[in-house]
């Protein structure tokens, strides 16, 4: 089904008589229009950062206090980050790309000299600290330190180490650690681990620093390269519920073997790092009987930990001899063959990915057992967080279908302890993922929703009791139609909440019951309700609490948000004839930011409480628009096609539009576009 969008294209100057005092927009004016970038909220909700990026020229960064209106303006600033305590902000400074014009009132004619690097800003006092030529930065989780990386002094050098500056935010003293290859804070902010990667491997090793005291402890030193440094908490805050998290490290250590392409690594695991005497466990492929022949532990993929710290997941790759150097030129010819698994164009596009492809494996710390998990018959796997199972995927039998858009595969339950595989569904094209508790896998097949339980190995049709179908029949791509989507899994572990065209449904995992939790309001009013999660750490939907839902009027193009208490109808909070989006909440405060836009109004940011009350406009990115003759907006056009199907278009009106007059018009149609009725477009070329 096509929905037409009508776009006004031609405008004689005579039509502007009603707006004669306004300027006509020219190509030279386009450079005055800004985009908003670098938007973020501090955890305490007191500060917001945003940048104005013009079509031509350099960005200006703003850091604004939402309570006091205090604002810092940083020309050529970008990439801002707030410390967790909300007292500091850091950002990158870049060299200006263009010199401001003297007549340009929006920028000073002679701005202060900008030193490229990283700048630290005290949000309370406005004091700034500049770190020249720093290329990246990171606050420690406790907001005690700012770590800054300097680029390599010799870009041609084989070693990758460079200076790491650890700036103390209390004393403002700097500790410079040379030749750092990589570093990571643990999530508690008590320890920092780093590797040394120096010229000729002199002094290479892995070290940890106790941040409170500055005490330094070497864990391993050798003439080797260390890679993929990984704490057991993996940077996830939800792992703090495990008190031991942030006390164990995994790293790869190795060297490239002469006349071969891949490094020969060992896996090193250090535990009990919160006490003076730690433990070291090593998985060495040369001595491990379970390690596959002619393979190496590869640094081309990340290490990861199971949630209970009993397993480390790693990657393996075939060892290959260096290719023979030929004196004669190599022919640059593409040879196509009808039996190729992938057509040549796909092969060329995937060449780099194929060269770096690795297989998944696991090292069990309790019994020191190494288990290969994937191979050529099952090349990918999704791991459960507890590390007990994995969902393996094999698309090899259907590889020819993948070339043309479809992506079916056979799916397996994989026992991580021993690598055992059990096929649970064949030729699946629409998977919908694991439950957050790692117990169930959801997928769409034969126009029904199914759940496979990894513990019981039972498969249940959970949509059979619903009076509606959850397949998006309006999707017109030439392969299996998808479901409308998954809202989430309930906290009680008994159900999933899924999307229908307009409403939300709760489907019990045992298939016994289906309930429309939005009480049919969406279908009745043609309003699309969708679950909105403002807590990035929340993995489940807690149905005992009110849920925040987005709203979108299918035929009105209104948008907004509603509150839903299960058992009641959605209660509208805000619903306007605008497009409301980019909603974000402060982590530790009941404060949200969002944009509102129409075809005429740029999507500036607003701040309010979580009930959309006490709303205040924060940004004003393009006030110059008021100087120009501008469209009064768009109107919706409802009609039916030759088959009696209701359709809708959106008509953009020209500046100076007068009802009853005739105007030139271009009709543009492609798929469904009337949902862009309230989309603002920056002038651009």
PDB file of C-alpha atoms in Angstrom, residues 73 135-136 168 183 220 237 276 280 334 370 389 392 405 573 613 618 626 629 640 652 677-678:
ATOM      1  CA  UNK A  73      29.612  28.239  25.671  1.00  0.00           C
ATOM      2  CA  UNK A 135      42.736  12.127  21.901  1.00  0.00           C
ATOM      3  CA  UNK A 136      40.236  10.454  24.264  1.00  0.00           C
ATOM      4  CA  UNK A 168      43.179  13.665  40.101  1.00  0.00           C
ATOM      5  CA  UNK A 183      43.144   0.507  30.303  1.00  0.00           C
ATOM      6  CA  UNK A 220      52.289 -10.324  34.662  1.00  0.00           C
ATOM      7  CA  UNK A 237      25.982  -1.553  36.441  1.00  0.00           C
ATOM      8  CA  UNK A 276      46.941  -8.481  48.204  1.00  0.00           C
ATOM      9  CA  UNK A 280      46.235 -16.633  38.216  1.00  0.00           C
ATOM     10  CA  UNK A 334      36.547 -11.720 -10.473  1.00  0.00           C
ATOM     11  CA  UNK A 370      38.209 -25.487  27.084  1.00  0.00           C
ATOM     12  CA  UNK A 389      23.351 -21.983  27.436  1.00  0.00           C
ATOM     13  CA  UNK A 392      23.367 -21.295  17.998  1.00  0.00           C
ATOM     14  CA  UNK A 405      17.181 -10.449   1.441  1.00  0.00           C
ATOM     15  CA  UNK A 573      -0.318  12.710  29.699  1.00  0.00           C
ATOM     16  CA  UNK A 613       4.603  19.298  33.592  1.00  0.00           C
ATOM     17  CA  UNK A 618      15.969  24.681  26.403  1.00  0.00           C
ATOM     18  CA  UNK A 626      11.818  34.170  11.539  1.00  0.00           C
ATOM     19  CA  UNK A 629       9.287  33.794   4.162  1.00  0.00           C
ATOM     20  CA  UNK A 640      -9.359   6.090  -1.166  1.00  0.00           C
ATOM     21  CA  UNK A 652       3.198  21.159   2.011  1.00  0.00           C
ATOM     22  CA  UNK A 677       3.823  15.055   8.197  1.00  0.00           C
ATOM     23  CA  UNK A 678       5.414  16.772  11.219  1.00  0.00           C
TER      24      UNK A 678
END
